[in-house]
PDB file of C-alpha atoms and ligand atoms in Angstrom:
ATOM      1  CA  UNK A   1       7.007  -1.251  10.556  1.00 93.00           C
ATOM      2  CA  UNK A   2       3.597  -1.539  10.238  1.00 98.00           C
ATOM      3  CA  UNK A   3       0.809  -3.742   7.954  1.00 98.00           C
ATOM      4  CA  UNK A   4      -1.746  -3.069   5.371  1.00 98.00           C
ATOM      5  CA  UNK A   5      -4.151  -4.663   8.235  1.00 98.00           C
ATOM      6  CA  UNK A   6      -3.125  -2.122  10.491  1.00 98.00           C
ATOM      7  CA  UNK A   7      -4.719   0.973   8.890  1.00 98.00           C
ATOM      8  CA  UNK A   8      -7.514  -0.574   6.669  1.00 98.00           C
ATOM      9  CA  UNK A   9     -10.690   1.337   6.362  1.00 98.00           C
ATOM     10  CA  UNK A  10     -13.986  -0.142   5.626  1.00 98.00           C
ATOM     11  CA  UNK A  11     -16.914   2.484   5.806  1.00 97.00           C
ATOM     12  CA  UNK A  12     -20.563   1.899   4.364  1.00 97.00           C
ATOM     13  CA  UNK A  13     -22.854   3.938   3.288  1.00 97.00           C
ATOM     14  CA  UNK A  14     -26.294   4.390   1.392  1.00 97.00           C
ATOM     15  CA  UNK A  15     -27.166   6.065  -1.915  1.00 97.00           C
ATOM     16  CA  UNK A  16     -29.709   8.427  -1.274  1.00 97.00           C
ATOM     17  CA  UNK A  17     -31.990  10.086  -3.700  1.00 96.00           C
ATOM     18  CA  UNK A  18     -29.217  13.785  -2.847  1.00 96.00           C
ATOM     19  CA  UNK A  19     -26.128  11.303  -4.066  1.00 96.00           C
ATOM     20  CA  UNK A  20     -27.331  10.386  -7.513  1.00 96.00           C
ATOM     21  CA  UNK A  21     -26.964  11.508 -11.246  1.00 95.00           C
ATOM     22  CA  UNK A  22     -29.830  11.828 -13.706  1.00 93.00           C
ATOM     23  CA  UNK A  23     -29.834   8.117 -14.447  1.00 93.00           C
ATOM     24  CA  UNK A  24     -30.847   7.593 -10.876  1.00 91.00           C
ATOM     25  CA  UNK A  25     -27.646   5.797  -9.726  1.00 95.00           C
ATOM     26  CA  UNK A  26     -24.296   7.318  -7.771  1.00 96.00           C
ATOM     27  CA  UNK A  27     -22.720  10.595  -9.068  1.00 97.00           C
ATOM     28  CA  UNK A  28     -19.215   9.877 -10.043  1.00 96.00           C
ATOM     29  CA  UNK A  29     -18.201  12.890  -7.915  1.00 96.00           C
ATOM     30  CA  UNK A  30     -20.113  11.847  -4.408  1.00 96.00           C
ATOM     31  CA  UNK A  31     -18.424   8.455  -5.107  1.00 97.00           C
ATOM     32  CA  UNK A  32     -14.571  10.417  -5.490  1.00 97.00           C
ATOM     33  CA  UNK A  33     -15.533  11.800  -2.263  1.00 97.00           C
ATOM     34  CA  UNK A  34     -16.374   8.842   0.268  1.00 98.00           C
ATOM     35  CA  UNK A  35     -13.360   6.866  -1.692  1.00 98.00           C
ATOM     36  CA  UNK A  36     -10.568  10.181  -1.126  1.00 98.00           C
ATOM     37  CA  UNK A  37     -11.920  10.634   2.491  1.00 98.00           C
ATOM     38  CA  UNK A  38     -11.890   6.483   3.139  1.00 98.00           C
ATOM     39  CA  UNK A  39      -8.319   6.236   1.858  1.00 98.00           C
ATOM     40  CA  UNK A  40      -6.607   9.935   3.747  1.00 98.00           C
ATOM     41  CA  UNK A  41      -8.011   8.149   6.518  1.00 98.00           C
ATOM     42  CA  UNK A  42      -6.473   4.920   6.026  1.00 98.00           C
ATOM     43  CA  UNK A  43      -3.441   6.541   5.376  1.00 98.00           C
ATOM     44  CA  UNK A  44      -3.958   8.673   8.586  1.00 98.00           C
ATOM     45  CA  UNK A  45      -3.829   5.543  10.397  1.00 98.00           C
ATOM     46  CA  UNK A  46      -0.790   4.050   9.106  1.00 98.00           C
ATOM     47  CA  UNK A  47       1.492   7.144   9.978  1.00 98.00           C
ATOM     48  CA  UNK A  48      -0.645   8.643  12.163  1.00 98.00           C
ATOM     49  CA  UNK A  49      -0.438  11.910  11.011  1.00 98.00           C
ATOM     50  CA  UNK A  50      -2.004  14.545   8.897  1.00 98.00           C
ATOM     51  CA  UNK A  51      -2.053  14.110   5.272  1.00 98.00           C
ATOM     52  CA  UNK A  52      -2.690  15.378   1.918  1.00 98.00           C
ATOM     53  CA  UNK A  53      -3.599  13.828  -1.456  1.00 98.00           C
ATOM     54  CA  UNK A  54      -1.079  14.772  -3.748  1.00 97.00           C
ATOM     55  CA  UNK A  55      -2.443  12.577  -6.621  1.00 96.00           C
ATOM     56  CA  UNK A  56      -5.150  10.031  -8.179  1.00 96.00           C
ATOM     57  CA  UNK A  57      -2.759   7.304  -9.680  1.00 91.00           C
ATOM     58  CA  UNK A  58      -6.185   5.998 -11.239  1.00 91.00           C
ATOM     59  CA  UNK A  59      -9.765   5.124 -11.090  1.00 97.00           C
ATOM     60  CA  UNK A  60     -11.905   2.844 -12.996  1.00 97.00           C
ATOM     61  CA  UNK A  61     -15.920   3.185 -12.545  1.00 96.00           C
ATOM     62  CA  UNK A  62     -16.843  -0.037 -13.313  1.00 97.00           C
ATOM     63  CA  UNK A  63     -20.615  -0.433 -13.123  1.00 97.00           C
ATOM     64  CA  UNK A  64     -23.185   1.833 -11.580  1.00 97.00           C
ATOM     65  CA  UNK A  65     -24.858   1.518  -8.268  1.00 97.00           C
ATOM     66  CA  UNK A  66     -28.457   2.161  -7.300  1.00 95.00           C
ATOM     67  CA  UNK A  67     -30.796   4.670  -5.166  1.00 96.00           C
ATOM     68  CA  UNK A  68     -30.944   2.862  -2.085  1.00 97.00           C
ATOM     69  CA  UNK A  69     -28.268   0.048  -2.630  1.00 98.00           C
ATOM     70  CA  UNK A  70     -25.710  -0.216   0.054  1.00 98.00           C
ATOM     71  CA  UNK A  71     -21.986   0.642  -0.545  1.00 98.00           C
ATOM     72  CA  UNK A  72     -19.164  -1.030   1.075  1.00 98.00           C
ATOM     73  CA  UNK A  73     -15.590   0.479   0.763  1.00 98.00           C
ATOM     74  CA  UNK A  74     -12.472  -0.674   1.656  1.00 98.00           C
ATOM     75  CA  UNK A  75      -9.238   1.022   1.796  1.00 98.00           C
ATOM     76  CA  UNK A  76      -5.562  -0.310   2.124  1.00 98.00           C
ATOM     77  CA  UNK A  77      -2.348   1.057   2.161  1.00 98.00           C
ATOM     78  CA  UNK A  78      -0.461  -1.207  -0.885  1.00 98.00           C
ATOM     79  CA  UNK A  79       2.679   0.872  -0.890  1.00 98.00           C
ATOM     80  CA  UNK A  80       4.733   3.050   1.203  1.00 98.00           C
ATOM     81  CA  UNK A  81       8.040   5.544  -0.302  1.00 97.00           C
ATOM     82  CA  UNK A  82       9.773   7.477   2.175  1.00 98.00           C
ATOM     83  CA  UNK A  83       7.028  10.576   2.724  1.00 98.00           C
ATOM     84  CA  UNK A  84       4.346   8.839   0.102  1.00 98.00           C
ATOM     85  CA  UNK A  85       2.008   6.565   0.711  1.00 98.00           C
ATOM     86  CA  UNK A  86      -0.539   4.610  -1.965  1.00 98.00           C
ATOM     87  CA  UNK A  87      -3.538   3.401  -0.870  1.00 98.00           C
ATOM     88  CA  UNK A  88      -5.442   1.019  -2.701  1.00 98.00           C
ATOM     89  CA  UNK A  89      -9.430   1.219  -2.739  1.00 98.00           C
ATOM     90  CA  UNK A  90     -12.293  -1.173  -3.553  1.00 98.00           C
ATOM     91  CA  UNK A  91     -15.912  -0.119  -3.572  1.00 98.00           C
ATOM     92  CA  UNK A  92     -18.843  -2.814  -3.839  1.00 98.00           C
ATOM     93  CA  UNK A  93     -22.247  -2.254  -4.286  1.00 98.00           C
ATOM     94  CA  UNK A  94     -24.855  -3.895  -2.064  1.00 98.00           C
ATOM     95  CA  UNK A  95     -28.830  -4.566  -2.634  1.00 98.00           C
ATOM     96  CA  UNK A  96     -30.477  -4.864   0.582  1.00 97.00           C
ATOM     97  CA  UNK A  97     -33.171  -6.874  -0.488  1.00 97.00           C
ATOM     98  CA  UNK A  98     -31.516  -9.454  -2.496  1.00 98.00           C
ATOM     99  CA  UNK A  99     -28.075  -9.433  -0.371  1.00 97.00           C
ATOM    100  CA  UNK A 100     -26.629  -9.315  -4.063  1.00 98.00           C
ATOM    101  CA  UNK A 101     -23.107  -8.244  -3.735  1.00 98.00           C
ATOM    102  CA  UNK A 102     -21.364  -6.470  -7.146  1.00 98.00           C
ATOM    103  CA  UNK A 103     -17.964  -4.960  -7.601  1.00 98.00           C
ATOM    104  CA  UNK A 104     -18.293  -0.865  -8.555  1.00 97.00           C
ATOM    105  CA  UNK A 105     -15.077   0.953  -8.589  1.00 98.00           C
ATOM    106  CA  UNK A 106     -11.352   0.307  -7.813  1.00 98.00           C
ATOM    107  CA  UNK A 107      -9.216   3.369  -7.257  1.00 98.00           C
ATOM    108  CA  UNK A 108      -5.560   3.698  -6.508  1.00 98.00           C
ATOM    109  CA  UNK A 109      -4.384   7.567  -4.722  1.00 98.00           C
ATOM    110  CA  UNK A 110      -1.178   8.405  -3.450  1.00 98.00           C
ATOM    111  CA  UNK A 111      -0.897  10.829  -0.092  1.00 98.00           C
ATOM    112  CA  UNK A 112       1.968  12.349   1.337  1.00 98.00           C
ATOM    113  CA  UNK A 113       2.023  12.904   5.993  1.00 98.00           C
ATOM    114  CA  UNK A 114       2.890  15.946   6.483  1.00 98.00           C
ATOM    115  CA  UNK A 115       4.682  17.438   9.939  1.00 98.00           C
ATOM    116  CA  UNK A 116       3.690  20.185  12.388  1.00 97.00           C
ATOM    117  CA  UNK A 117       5.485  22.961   9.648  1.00 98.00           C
ATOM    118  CA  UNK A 118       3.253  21.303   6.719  1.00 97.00           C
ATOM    119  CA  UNK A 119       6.741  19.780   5.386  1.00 98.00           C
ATOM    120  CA  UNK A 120       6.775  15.782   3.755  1.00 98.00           C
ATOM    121  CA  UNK A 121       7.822  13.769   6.552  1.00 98.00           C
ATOM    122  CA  UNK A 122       9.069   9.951   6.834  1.00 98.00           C
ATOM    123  CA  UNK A 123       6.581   6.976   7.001  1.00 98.00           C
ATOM    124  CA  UNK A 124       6.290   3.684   8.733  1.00 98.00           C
ATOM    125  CA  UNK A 125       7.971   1.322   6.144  1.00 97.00           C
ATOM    126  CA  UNK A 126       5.631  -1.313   4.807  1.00 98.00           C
ATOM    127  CA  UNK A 127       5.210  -5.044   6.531  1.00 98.00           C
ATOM    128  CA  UNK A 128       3.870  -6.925   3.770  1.00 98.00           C
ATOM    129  CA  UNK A 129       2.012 -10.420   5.414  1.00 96.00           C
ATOM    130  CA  UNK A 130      -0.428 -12.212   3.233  1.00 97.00           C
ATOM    131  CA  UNK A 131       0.187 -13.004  -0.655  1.00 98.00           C
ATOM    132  CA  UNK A 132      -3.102 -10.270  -1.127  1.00 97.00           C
ATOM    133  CA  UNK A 133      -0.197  -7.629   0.691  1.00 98.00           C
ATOM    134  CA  UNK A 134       2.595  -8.542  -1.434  1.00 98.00           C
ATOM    135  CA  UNK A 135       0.667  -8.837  -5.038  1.00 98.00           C
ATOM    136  CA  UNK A 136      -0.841  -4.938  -4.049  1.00 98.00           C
ATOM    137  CA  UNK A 137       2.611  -3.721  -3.603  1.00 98.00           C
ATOM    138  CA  UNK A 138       4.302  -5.223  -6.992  1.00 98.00           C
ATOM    139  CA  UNK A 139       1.181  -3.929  -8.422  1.00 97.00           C
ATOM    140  CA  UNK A 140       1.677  -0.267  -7.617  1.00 97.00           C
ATOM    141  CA  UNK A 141       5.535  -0.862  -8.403  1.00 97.00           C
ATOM    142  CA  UNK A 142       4.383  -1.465 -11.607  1.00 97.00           C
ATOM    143  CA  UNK A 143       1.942   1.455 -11.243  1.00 96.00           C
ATOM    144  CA  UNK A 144       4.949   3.816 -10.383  1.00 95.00           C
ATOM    145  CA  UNK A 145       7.393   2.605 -13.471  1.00 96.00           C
ATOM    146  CA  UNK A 146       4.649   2.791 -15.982  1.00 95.00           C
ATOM    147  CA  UNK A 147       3.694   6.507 -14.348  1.00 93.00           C
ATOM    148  CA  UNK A 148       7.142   7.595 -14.596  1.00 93.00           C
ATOM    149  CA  UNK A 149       8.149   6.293 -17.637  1.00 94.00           C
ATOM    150  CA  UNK A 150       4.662   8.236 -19.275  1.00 93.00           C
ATOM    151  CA  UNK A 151       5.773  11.533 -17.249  1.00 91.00           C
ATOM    152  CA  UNK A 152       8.793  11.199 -19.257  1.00 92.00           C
ATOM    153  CA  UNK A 153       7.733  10.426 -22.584  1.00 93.00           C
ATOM    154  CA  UNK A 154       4.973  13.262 -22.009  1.00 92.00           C
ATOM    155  CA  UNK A 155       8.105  15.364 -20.980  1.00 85.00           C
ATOM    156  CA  UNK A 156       9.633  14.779 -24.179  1.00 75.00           C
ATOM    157  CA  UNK A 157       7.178  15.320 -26.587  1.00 71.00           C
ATOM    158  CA  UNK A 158       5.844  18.508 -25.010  1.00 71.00           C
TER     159      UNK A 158
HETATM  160  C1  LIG B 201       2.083  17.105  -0.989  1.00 56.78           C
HETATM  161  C2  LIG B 201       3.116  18.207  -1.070  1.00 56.78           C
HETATM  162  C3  LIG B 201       3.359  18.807   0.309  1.00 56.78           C
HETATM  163  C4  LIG B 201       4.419  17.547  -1.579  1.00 56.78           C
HETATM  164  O1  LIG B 201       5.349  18.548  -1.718  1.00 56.78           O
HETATM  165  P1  LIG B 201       6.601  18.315  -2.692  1.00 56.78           P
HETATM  166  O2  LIG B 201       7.436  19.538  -2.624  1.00 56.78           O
HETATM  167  O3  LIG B 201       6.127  17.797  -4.006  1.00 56.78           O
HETATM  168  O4  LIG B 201       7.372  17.186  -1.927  1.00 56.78           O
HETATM  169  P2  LIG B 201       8.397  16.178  -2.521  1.00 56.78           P
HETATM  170  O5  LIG B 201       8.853  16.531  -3.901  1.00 56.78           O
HETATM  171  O6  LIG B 201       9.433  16.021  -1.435  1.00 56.78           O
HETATM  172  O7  LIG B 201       7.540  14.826  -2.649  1.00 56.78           O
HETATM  173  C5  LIG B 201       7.042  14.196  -1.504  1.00 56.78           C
HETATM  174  C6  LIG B 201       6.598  12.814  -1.890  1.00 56.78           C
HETATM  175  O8  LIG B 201       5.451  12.926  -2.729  1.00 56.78           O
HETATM  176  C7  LIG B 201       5.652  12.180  -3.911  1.00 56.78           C
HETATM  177  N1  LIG B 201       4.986  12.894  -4.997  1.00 56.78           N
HETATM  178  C8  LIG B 201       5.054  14.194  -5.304  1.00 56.78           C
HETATM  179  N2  LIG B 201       4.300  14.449  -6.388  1.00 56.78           N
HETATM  180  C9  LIG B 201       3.745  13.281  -6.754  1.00 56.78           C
HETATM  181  C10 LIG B 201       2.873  12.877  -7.806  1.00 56.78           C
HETATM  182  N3  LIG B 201       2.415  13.728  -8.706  1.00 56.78           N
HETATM  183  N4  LIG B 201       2.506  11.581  -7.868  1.00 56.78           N
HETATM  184  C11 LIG B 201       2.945  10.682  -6.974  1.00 56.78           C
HETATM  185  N5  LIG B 201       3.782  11.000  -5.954  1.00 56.78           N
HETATM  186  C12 LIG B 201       4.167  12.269  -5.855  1.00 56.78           C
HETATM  187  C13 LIG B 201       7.167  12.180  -4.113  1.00 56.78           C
HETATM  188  O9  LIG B 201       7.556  11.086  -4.941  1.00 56.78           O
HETATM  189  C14 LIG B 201       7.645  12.010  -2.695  1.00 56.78           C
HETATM  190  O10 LIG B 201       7.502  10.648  -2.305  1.00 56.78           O
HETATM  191  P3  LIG B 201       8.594   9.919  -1.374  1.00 56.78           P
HETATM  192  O11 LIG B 201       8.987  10.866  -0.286  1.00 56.78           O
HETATM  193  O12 LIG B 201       7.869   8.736  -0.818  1.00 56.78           O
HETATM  194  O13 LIG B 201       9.736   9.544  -2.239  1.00 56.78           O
HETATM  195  C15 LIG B 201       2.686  19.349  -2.042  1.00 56.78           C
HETATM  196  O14 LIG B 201       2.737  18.842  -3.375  1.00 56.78           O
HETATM  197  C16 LIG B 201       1.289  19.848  -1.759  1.00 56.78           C
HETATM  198  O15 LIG B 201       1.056  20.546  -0.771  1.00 56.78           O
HETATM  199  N6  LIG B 201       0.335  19.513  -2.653  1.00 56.78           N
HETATM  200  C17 LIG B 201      -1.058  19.933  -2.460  1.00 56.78           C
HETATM  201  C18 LIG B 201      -1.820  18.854  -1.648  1.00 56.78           C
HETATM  202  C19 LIG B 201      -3.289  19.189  -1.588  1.00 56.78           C
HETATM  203  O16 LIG B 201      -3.659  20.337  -1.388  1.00 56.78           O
HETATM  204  N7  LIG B 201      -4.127  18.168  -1.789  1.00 56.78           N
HETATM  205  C20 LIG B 201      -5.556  18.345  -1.877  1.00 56.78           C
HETATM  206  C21 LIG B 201      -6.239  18.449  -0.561  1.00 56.78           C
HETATM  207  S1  LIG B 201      -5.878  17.118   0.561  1.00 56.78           S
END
């Protein structure tokens, strides 16, 4: 059994002029990039062994950040199945010069470890500790029933 403290990521980084849209602040894309590689490697760490993601449950851009602002991401597994993992991630934006700190994107991604033959193999179940822990993982329950209950109805009307 391990925790969510166990494998949590935090990585920084800095928008520079090469990361940035045409309004001058983060392309969406760069952004999907730092938060994928920030969570496989979170999820790396709890299981400790390769993975792959197999999908973006969701991921909500919530305001823009700046050329030159700092960005602070976290990562944390919230949920574990028996080969699937969902990691939950946070990203803040940061200015430098007025220590301002300002909430940017939240994104939730589900991996799957994978064995020497490239085959889904078992996880370390889930130790939840702290109320933050256990309110993640009935979150992503909640996630997972509305998901499969819209898979379904989808199913149905196709
Ligand atoms: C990941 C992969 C090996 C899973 O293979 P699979 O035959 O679907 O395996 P399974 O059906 O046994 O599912 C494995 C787990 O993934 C979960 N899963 C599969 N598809 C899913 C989806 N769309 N959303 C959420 N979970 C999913 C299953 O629920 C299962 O979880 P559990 O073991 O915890 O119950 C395969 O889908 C794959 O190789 N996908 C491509 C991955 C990739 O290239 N990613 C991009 C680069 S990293």
């Amino acid at each position: 059994m391990k925790t969510p403290k166990m494998s949590e990521i935090q990585m920084r980084q800095m928008v520079m002029p090469g990361d940035t849209n045409k309004h001058g602040t983060i392309f969406g894309g760069t952004i999907m990039s730092w938060i994928d590689i920030a969570a496989a490697m979170c999820a790396e760490r709890h299981c400790n062994n390769p993975v792959v993601t197999v999908h973006v449950d969701d991921i909500h851009f919530i305001s823009p950040i700046k050329v030159g602002h700092h960005v602070f991401i976290r990562a944390s597994i919230n949920y574990v199945g028996n080969t699937s993992m969902i990691v939950g991630v946070k990203v803040q934006g940061e200015n430098p010069y007025t220590g301002k700190v300002y909430n940017t994107t939240k994104a939730y991604l589900t991996f799957v470890a994978l064995d020497e033959y490239g085959k889904p193999m078992n996880v370390p179940s889930l130790k939840l500790e702290t109320d933050d822990d256990k309110r993640r993982y009935e979150n992503a329950l909640k996630r997972k029933e509305a998901k499969k209950n819209l898979d379904q109805t989808l199913e149905l009307n196709d």
